[in-house]
PDB file of C-alpha atoms in Angstrom:
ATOM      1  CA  UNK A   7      21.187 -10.490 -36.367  1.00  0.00           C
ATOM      2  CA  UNK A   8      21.424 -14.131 -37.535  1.00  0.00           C
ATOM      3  CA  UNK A   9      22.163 -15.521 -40.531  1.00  0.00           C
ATOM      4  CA  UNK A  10      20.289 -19.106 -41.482  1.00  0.00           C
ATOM      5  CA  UNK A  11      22.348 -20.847 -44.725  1.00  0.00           C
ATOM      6  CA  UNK A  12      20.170 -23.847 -46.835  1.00  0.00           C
ATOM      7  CA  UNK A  13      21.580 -27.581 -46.048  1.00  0.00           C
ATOM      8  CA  UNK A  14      24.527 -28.394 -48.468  1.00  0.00           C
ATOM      9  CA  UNK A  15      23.429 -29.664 -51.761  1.00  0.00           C
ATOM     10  CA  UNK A  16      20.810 -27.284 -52.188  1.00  0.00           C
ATOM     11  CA  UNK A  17      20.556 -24.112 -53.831  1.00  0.00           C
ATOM     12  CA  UNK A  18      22.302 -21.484 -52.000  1.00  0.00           C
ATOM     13  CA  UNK A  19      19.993 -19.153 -49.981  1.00  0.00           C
ATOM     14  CA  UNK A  20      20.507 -17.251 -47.072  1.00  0.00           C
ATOM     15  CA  UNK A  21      17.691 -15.011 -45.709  1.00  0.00           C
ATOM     16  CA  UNK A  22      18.042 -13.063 -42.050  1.00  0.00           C
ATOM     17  CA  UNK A  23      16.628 -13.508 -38.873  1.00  0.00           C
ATOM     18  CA  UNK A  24      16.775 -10.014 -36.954  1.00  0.00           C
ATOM     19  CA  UNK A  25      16.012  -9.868 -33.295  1.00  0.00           C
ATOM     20  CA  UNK A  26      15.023  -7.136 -31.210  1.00  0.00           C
ATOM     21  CA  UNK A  27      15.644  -6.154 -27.653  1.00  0.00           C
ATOM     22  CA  UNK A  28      12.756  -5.007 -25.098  1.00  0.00           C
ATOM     23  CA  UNK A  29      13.067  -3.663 -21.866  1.00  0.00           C
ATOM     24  CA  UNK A  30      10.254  -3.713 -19.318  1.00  0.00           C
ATOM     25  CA  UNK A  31       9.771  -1.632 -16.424  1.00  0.00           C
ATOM     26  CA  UNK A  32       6.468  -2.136 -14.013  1.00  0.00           C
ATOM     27  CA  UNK A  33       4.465   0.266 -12.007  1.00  0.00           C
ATOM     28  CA  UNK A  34       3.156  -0.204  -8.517  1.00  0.00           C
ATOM     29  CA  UNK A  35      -0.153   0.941  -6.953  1.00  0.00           C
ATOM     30  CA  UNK A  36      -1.463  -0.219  -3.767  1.00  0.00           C
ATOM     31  CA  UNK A  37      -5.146   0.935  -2.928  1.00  0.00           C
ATOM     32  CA  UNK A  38      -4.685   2.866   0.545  1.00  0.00           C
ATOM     33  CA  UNK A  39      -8.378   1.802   1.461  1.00  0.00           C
ATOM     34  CA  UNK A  40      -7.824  -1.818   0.651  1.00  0.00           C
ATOM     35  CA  UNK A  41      -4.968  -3.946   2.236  1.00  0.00           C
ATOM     36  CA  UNK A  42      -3.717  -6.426   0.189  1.00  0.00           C
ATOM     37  CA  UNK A  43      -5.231  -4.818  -3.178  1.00  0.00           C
ATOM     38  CA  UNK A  44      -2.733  -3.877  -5.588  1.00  0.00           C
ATOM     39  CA  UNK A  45      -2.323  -2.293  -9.135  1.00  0.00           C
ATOM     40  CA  UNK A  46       0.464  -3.615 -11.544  1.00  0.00           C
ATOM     41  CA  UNK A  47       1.159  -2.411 -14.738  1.00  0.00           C
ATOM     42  CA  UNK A  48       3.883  -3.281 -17.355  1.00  0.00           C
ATOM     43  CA  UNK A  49       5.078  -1.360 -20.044  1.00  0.00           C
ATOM     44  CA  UNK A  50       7.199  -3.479 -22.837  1.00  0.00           C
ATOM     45  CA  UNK A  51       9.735  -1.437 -24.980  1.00  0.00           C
ATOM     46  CA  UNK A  52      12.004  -1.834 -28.168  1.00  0.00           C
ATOM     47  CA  UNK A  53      15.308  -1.138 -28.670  1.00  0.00           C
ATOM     48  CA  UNK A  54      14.097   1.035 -31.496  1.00  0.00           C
ATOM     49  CA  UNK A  55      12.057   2.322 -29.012  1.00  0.00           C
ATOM     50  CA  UNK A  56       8.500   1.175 -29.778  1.00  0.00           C
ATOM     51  CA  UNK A  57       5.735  -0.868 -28.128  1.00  0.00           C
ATOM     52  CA  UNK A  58       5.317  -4.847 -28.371  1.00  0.00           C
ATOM     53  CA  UNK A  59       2.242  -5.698 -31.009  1.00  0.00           C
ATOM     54  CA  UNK A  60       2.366  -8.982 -28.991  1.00  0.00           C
ATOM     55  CA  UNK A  61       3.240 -11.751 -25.982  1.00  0.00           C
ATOM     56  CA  UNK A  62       2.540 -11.946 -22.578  1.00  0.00           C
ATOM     57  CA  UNK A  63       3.566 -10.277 -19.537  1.00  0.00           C
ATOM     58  CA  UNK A  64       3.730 -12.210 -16.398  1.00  0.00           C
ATOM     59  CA  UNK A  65       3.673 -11.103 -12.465  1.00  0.00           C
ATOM     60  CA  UNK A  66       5.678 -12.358 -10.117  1.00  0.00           C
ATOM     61  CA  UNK A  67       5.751 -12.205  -6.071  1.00  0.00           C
ATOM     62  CA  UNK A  68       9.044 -13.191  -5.964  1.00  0.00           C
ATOM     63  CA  UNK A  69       9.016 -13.022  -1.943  1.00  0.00           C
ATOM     64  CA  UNK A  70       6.815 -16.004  -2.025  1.00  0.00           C
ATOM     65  CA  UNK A  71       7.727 -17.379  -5.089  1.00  0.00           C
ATOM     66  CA  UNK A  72       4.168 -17.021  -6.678  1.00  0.00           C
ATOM     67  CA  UNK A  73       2.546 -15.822 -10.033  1.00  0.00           C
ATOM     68  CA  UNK A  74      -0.117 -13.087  -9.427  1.00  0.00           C
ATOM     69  CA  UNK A  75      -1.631 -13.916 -13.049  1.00  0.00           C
ATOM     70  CA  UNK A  76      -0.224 -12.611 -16.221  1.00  0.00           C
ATOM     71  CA  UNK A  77      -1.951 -10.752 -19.097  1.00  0.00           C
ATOM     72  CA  UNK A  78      -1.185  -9.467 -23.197  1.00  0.00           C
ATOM     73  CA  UNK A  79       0.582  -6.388 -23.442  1.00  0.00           C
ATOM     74  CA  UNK A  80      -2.194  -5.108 -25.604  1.00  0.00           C
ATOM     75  CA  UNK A  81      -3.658  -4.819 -21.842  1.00  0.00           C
ATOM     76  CA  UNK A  82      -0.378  -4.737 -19.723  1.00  0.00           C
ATOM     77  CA  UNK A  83      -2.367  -4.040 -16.623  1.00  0.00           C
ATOM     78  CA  UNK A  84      -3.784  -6.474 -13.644  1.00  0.00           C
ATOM     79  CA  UNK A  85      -5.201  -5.916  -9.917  1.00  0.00           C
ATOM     80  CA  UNK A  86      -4.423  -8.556  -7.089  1.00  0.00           C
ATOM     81  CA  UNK A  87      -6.080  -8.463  -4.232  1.00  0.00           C
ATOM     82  CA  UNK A  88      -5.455 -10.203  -0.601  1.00  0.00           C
ATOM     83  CA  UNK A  89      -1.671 -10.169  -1.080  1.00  0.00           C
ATOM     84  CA  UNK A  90      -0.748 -11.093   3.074  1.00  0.00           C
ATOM     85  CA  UNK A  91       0.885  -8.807   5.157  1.00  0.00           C
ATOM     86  CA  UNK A  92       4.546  -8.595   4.926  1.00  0.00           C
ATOM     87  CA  UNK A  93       7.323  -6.809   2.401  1.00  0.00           C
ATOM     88  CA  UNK A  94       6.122  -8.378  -1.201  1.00  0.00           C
ATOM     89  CA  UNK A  95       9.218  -8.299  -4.187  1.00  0.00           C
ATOM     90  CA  UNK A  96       7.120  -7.757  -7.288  1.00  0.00           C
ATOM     91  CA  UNK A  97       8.672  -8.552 -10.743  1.00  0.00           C
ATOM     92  CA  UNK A  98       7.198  -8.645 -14.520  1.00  0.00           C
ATOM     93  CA  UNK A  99       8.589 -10.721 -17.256  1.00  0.00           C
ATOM     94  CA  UNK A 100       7.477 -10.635 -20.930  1.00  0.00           C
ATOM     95  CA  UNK A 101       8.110 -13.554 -22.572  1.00  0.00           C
ATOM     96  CA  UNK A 102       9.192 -12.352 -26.309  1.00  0.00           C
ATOM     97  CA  UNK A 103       7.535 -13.324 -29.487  1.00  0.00           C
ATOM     98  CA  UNK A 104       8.229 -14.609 -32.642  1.00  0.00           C
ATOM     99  CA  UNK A 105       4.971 -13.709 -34.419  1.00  0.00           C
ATOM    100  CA  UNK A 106       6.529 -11.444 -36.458  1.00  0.00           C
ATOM    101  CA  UNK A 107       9.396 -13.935 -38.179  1.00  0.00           C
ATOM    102  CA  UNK A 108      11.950 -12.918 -39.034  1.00  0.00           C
ATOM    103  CA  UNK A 109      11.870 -10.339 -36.181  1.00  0.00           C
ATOM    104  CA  UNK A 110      12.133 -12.000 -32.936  1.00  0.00           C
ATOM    105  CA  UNK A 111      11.315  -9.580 -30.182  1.00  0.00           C
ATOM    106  CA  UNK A 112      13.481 -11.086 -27.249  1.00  0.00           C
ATOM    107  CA  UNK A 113      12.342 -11.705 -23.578  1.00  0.00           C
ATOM    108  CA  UNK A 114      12.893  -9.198 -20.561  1.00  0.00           C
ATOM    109  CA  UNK A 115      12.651  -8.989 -17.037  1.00  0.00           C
ATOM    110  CA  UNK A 116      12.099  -5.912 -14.994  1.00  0.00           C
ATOM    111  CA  UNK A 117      14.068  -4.951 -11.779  1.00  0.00           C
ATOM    112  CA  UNK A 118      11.713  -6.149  -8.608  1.00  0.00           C
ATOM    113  CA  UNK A 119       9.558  -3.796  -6.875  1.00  0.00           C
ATOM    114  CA  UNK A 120       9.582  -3.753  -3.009  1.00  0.00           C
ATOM    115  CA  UNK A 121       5.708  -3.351  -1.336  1.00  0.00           C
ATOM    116  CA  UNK A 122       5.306  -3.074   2.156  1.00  0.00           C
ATOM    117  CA  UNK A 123       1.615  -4.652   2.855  1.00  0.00           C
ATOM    118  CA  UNK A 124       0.320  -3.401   6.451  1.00  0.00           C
ATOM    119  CA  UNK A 125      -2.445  -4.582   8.592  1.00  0.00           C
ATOM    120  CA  UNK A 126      -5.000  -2.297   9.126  1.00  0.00           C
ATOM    121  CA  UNK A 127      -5.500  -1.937  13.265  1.00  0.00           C
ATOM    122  CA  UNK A 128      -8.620  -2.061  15.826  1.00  0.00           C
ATOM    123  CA  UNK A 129      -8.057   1.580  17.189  1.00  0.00           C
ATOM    124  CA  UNK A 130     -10.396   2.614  20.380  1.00  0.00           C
ATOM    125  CA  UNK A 131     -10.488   5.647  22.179  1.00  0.00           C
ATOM    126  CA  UNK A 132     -12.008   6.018  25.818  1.00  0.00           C
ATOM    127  CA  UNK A 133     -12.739   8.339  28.189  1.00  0.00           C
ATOM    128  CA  UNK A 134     -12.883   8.246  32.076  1.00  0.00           C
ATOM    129  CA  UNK A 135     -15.696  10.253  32.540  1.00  0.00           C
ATOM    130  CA  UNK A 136     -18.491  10.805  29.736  1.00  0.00           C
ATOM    131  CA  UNK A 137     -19.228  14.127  31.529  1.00  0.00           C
ATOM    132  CA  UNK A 138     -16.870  16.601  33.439  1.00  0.00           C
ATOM    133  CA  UNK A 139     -17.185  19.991  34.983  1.00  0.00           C
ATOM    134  CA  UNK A 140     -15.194  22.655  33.847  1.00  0.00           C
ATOM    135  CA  UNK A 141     -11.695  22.293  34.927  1.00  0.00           C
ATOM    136  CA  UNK A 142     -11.555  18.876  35.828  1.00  0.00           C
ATOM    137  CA  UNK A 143      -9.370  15.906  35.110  1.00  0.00           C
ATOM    138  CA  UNK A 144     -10.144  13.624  32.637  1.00  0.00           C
ATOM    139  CA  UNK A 145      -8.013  10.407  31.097  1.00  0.00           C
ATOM    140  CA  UNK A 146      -8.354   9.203  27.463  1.00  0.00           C
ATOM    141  CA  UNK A 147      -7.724   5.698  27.016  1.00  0.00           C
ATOM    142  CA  UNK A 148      -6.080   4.614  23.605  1.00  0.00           C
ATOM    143  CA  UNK A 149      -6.222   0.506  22.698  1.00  0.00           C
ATOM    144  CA  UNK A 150      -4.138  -0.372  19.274  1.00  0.00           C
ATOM    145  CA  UNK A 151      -4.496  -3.933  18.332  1.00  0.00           C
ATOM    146  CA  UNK A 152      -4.303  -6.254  15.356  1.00  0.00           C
ATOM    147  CA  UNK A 153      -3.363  -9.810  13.942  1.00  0.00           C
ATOM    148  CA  UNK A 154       0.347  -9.010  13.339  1.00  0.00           C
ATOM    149  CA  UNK A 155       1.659  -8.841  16.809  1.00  0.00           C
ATOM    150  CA  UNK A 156       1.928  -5.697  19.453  1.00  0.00           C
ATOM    151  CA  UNK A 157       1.359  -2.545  17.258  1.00  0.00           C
ATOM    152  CA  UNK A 158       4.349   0.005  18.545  1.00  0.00           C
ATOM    153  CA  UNK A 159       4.463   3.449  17.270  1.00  0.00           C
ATOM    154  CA  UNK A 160       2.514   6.660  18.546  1.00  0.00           C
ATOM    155  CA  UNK A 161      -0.333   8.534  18.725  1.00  0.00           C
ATOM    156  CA  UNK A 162      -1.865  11.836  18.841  1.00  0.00           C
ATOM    157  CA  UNK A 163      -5.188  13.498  20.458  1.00  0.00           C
ATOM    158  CA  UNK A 164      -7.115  16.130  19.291  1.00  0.00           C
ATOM    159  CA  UNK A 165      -9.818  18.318  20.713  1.00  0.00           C
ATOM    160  CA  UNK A 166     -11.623  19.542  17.483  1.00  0.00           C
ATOM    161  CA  UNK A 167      -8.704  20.913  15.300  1.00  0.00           C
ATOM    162  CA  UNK A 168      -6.493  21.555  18.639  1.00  0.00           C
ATOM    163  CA  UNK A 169      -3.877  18.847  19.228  1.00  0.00           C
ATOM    164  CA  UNK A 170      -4.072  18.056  22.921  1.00  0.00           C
ATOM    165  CA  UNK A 171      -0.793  15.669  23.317  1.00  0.00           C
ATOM    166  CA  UNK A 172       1.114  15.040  20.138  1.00  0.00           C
ATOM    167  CA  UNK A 173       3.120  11.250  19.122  1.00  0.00           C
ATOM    168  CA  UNK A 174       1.785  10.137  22.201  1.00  0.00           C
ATOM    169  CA  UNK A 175       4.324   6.197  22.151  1.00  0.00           C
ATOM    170  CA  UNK A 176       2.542   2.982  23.036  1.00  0.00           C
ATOM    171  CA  UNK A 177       3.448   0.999  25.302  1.00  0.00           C
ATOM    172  CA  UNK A 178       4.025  -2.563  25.680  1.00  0.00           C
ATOM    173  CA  UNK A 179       0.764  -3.755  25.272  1.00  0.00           C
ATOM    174  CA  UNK A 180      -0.081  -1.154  22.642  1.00  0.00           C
ATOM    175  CA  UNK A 181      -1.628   1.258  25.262  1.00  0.00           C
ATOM    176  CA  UNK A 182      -1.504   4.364  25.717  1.00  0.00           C
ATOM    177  CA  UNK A 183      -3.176   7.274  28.483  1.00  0.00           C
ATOM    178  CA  UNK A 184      -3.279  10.814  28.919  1.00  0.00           C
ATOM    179  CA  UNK A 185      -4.614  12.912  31.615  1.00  0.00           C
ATOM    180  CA  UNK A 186      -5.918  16.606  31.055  1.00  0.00           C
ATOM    181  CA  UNK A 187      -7.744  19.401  32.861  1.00  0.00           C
ATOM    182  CA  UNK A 188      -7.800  21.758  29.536  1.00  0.00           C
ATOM    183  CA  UNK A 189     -10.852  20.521  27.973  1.00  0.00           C
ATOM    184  CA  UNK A 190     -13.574  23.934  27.178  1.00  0.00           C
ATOM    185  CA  UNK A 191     -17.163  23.577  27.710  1.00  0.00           C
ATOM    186  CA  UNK A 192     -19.430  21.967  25.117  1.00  0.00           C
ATOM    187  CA  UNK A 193     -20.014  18.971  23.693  1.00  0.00           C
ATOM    188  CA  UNK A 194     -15.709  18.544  22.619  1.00  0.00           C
ATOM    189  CA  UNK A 195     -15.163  15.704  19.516  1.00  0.00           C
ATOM    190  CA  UNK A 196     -12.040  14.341  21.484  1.00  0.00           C
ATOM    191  CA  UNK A 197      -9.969  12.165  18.299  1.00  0.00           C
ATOM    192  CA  UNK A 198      -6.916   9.801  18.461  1.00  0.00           C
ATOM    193  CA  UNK A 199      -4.365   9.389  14.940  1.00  0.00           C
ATOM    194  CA  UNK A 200      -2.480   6.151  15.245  1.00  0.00           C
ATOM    195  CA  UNK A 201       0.659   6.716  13.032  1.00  0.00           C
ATOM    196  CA  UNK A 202       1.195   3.363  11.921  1.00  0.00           C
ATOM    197  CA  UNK A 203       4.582   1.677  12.171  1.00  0.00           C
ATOM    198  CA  UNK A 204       5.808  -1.118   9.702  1.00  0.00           C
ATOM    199  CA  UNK A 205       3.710  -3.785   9.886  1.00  0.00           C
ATOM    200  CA  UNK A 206       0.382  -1.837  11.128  1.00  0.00           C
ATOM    201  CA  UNK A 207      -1.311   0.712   8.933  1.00  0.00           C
ATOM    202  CA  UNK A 208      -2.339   4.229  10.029  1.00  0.00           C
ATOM    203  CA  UNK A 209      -5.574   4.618  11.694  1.00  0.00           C
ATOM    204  CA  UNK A 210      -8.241   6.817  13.379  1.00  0.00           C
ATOM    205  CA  UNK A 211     -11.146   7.044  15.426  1.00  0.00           C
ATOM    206  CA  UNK A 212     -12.791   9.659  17.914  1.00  0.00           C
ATOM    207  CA  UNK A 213     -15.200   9.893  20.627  1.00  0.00           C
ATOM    208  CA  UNK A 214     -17.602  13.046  22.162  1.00  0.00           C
ATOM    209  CA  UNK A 215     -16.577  14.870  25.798  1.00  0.00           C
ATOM    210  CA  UNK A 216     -19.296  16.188  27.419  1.00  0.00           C
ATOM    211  CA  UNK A 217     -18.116  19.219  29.647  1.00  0.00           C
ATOM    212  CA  UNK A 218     -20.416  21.116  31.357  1.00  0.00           C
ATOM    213  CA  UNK A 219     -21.168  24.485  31.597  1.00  0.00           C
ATOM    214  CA  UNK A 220     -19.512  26.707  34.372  1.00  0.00           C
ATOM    215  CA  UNK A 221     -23.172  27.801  35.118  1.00  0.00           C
ATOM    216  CA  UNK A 222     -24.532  24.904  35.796  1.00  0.00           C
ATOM    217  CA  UNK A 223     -22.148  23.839  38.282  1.00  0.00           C
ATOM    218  CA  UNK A 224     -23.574  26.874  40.150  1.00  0.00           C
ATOM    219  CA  UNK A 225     -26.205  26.341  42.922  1.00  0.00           C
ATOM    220  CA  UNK A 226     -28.929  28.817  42.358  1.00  0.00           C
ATOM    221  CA  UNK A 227     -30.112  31.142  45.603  1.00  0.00           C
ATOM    222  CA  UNK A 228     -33.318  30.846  47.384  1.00  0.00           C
TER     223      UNK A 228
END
């Protein structure tokens, strides 16, 4: 509370200026089918425990030093899209008001946010053979590549709903192979799961096996 006196030599008067403290807190939500597209939103409260009836929130990347826009807190709520790879501290401010003289609702800050933005990966998936007989050996081929560097991590292969080799590591050059002689007949949907790891995204693709049937590897009589 503050107390503003007239200038000396004028009728005494006093009147009060109160002022009010807010607290903000922000809420992160990154779109899992869009890198880089995030939704923030701000909510600005009292001390007494009530909303703001005005000023303006701001966003912050404070990793890069950048303002992602800013918005009323009649609307505290904004979506950013293309924010780079990377970790991303996120921060709102609201700047206070003093449209409501004499209450002054004060400025706040609210504790940063870490995000973790990932590149989504080329994933491909080959096979040695297209076709096989029953029984034999067959090598699927597993390619993870992107713009951030060597992906690392692991994945897994699936025939149908049956996992055929589980967390599966890369290698060096974000390769990885497996050999197998288990495959049934039919036409087998054959699927690789890249895990992710922190700078690449989780990913998937799959491919068909043909394997043929163990009658028509028979050679009919005459």
């Amino acid at each position: 509370m503050l107390l503003v006196f007239a200038r000396p030599g004028v009728a005494l008067a006093q009147y009060e200026v109160l002022t009010d403290r807010t607290t903000i807190t922000l809420a992160v939500v990154a779109d899992p089918d869009v890198p880089g597209r995030v939704n923030l939103r701000a909510e600005v409260v009292s001390a007494f425990g009530t909303g703001m009836p005005d000023g303006r929130i701001t966003f912050h990347d404070m990793a890069t030093q950048r303002v992602l826009g800013w918005t009323s807190v009649a609307q505290p709520q904004i979506t950013v899209e293309g924010l780079a790879p990377g970790r991303h501290m996120l921060r709102a401010d609201f700047s206070g008001s003093t449209g409501y003289m004499p209450l002054i609702t004060l400025p706040s800050q609210s504790a940063e946010m870490p995000l973790d933005i990932l590149v989504r990966p080329v994933l491909t998936l080959s096979s040695s053979d297209e076709v096989i007989a029953p029984g034999g050996l067959v090598t699927f081929n597993v390619a993870v590549a992107g713009t951030a560097g060597v992906p690392g991590g692991a994945v897994t292969l699936r025939d149908g709903d049956e996992v055929v080799i589980a967390h599966l590591r890369l290698d060096q050059a974000g390769m990885a192979a497996f050999t197998t002689s288990a495959l049934l007949s039919g036409t087998r949907s054959i699927s690789a799961s890249y895990e992710g790891d922190g700078r690449y995204a989780a990913a998937a693709t799959q491919i068909q096996q043909q394997v043929t049937s163990p009658l028509a590897a028979v050679t009919p009589r005459r």
